[in-house]
């Protein structure tokens, strides 16, 4: 099992953070502008761990060189079933330097936006304290 997948499925926020490059760029499915940097990305991912229920990966797709992975997932957020995919690019050191998330359906994306919006003050404090 891929170390990122294992960290997420074990809800191990420290292991997830350890896999992030300092200059990682996180592109959210519900925010227009990407977030740059390890501190904010780690804080966002901790927020996601708090809002997703019944999270599980159902498929993992990788290119032959191992630098690009797609992890397909299902979860529940705000009472809505959500399907999504984490698209990750790994740098030469094996750290995630690009992290893009896409989700469906729209009603679940809206529930995710609301749930993460409620977390964002805490996320901002966590990122500032890193």
Tab-separated table of C-alpha atoms in Angstrom:
chain	number	residue	atom	x	y	z
A	1	UNK	CA	0.000	0.000	0.000
A	2	UNK	CA	1.277	3.457	-0.858
A	3	UNK	CA	2.553	5.393	2.220
A	4	UNK	CA	0.162	8.301	1.541
A	5	UNK	CA	-2.827	6.007	1.323
A	6	UNK	CA	-1.778	4.220	4.515
A	7	UNK	CA	-1.347	7.536	6.358
A	8	UNK	CA	-4.779	8.796	5.305
A	9	UNK	CA	-6.569	5.524	6.005
A	10	UNK	CA	-4.912	5.418	9.446
A	11	UNK	CA	-5.930	9.070	9.990
A	12	UNK	CA	-2.283	9.814	10.823
A	13	UNK	CA	-2.003	13.581	10.339
A	14	UNK	CA	1.708	13.610	11.264
A	15	UNK	CA	2.537	10.958	8.634
A	16	UNK	CA	0.514	12.862	6.029
A	17	UNK	CA	2.365	16.090	6.843
A	18	UNK	CA	5.736	14.318	6.640
A	19	UNK	CA	4.952	13.403	3.028
A	20	UNK	CA	4.385	17.036	1.984
A	21	UNK	CA	7.093	19.091	0.283
A	22	UNK	CA	7.729	22.540	1.773
A	23	UNK	CA	6.540	24.139	-1.485
A	24	UNK	CA	3.478	21.927	-2.013
A	25	UNK	CA	0.546	23.515	-3.832
A	26	UNK	CA	-2.918	22.359	-2.766
A	27	UNK	CA	-5.837	22.886	-5.144
A	28	UNK	CA	-9.177	22.516	-3.392
A	29	UNK	CA	-12.372	21.362	-5.066
A	30	UNK	CA	-14.281	24.207	-3.398
A	31	UNK	CA	-11.860	27.162	-3.419
A	32	UNK	CA	-10.945	29.223	-6.468
A	33	UNK	CA	-7.336	29.957	-5.545
A	34	UNK	CA	-4.767	27.227	-4.762
A	35	UNK	CA	-3.011	27.216	-1.383
A	36	UNK	CA	0.793	27.219	-1.387
A	37	UNK	CA	2.965	25.759	1.357
A	38	UNK	CA	3.265	22.844	3.710
A	39	UNK	CA	1.757	24.530	6.786
A	40	UNK	CA	-1.549	25.520	5.181
A	41	UNK	CA	-1.847	22.262	3.230
A	42	UNK	CA	-1.263	20.162	6.357
A	43	UNK	CA	-3.825	22.248	8.270
A	44	UNK	CA	-6.394	21.841	5.485
A	45	UNK	CA	-5.843	18.078	5.408
A	46	UNK	CA	-6.307	17.890	9.201
A	47	UNK	CA	-9.594	19.753	8.686
A	48	UNK	CA	-10.620	17.240	6.043
A	49	UNK	CA	-9.897	14.397	8.481
A	50	UNK	CA	-12.290	16.094	10.913
A	51	UNK	CA	-15.171	16.589	8.448
A	52	UNK	CA	-15.110	13.394	6.385
A	53	UNK	CA	-16.928	10.389	7.809
A	54	UNK	CA	-16.702	6.818	6.525
A	55	UNK	CA	-13.716	7.776	4.369
A	56	UNK	CA	-12.109	5.052	2.270
A	57	UNK	CA	-10.021	4.778	-0.844
A	58	UNK	CA	-11.557	2.503	-3.466
A	59	UNK	CA	-8.900	2.669	-6.190
A	60	UNK	CA	-5.301	3.703	-6.660
A	61	UNK	CA	-3.837	4.555	-10.061
A	62	UNK	CA	-0.156	5.331	-10.657
A	63	UNK	CA	2.039	6.091	-13.621
A	64	UNK	CA	5.051	3.817	-14.201
A	65	UNK	CA	7.638	6.221	-12.727
A	66	UNK	CA	5.612	6.584	-9.520
A	67	UNK	CA	5.607	10.373	-9.552
A	68	UNK	CA	1.890	10.719	-10.321
A	69	UNK	CA	-0.873	8.994	-8.397
A	70	UNK	CA	-4.658	9.196	-8.365
A	71	UNK	CA	-6.470	7.950	-5.266
A	72	UNK	CA	-10.234	7.538	-5.762
A	73	UNK	CA	-12.277	7.827	-2.557
A	74	UNK	CA	-15.739	7.784	-1.074
A	75	UNK	CA	-16.893	9.422	2.154
A	76	UNK	CA	-19.789	11.167	3.824
A	77	UNK	CA	-19.848	14.872	4.649
A	78	UNK	CA	-22.812	16.744	6.082
A	79	UNK	CA	-24.988	13.689	5.516
A	80	UNK	CA	-24.111	13.581	1.803
A	81	UNK	CA	-22.250	10.787	0.065
A	82	UNK	CA	-19.255	12.146	-1.786
A	83	UNK	CA	-16.990	10.629	-4.403
A	84	UNK	CA	-13.646	12.146	-5.195
A	85	UNK	CA	-10.102	11.773	-6.319
A	86	UNK	CA	-6.811	12.995	-4.898
A	87	UNK	CA	-4.336	13.700	-7.717
A	88	UNK	CA	-0.797	13.787	-6.339
A	89	UNK	CA	2.563	14.551	-7.886
A	90	UNK	CA	5.705	13.514	-6.021
A	91	UNK	CA	9.023	15.320	-6.382
A	92	UNK	CA	12.409	13.632	-6.759
A	93	UNK	CA	12.628	13.175	-2.976
A	94	UNK	CA	9.269	11.391	-2.806
A	95	UNK	CA	7.433	14.348	-1.276
A	96	UNK	CA	4.065	15.603	-2.524
A	97	UNK	CA	4.607	18.896	-4.359
A	98	UNK	CA	1.232	19.125	-6.105
A	99	UNK	CA	-2.063	18.001	-4.550
A	100	UNK	CA	-5.358	18.487	-6.387
A	101	UNK	CA	-8.741	17.232	-5.187
A	102	UNK	CA	-11.888	16.841	-7.262
A	103	UNK	CA	-15.281	15.753	-5.892
A	104	UNK	CA	-18.823	15.010	-7.000
A	105	UNK	CA	-21.816	15.378	-6.919
A	106	UNK	CA	-22.482	19.092	-6.603
A	107	UNK	CA	-24.661	18.681	-3.489
A	108	UNK	CA	-21.799	16.880	-1.716
A	109	UNK	CA	-19.273	19.483	-2.905
A	110	UNK	CA	-21.515	22.163	-1.415
A	111	UNK	CA	-21.719	20.214	1.868
A	112	UNK	CA	-17.921	19.924	1.841
A	113	UNK	CA	-17.585	23.653	1.222
A	114	UNK	CA	-19.851	24.422	4.174
A	115	UNK	CA	-18.093	21.958	6.490
A	116	UNK	CA	-14.624	23.214	5.571
A	117	UNK	CA	-15.783	26.823	5.812
A	118	UNK	CA	-16.778	26.129	9.412
A	119	UNK	CA	-13.259	24.749	9.999
A	120	UNK	CA	-11.338	27.537	8.319
A	121	UNK	CA	-10.704	29.756	11.335
A	122	UNK	CA	-9.126	26.759	13.100
A	123	UNK	CA	-7.230	25.794	9.926
A	124	UNK	CA	-5.811	29.335	9.653
A	125	UNK	CA	-4.704	29.290	13.308
A	126	UNK	CA	-3.051	25.876	12.885
A	127	UNK	CA	-1.205	27.000	9.752
A	128	UNK	CA	-0.016	30.213	11.428
A	129	UNK	CA	1.276	28.264	14.422
A	130	UNK	CA	3.274	25.789	12.329
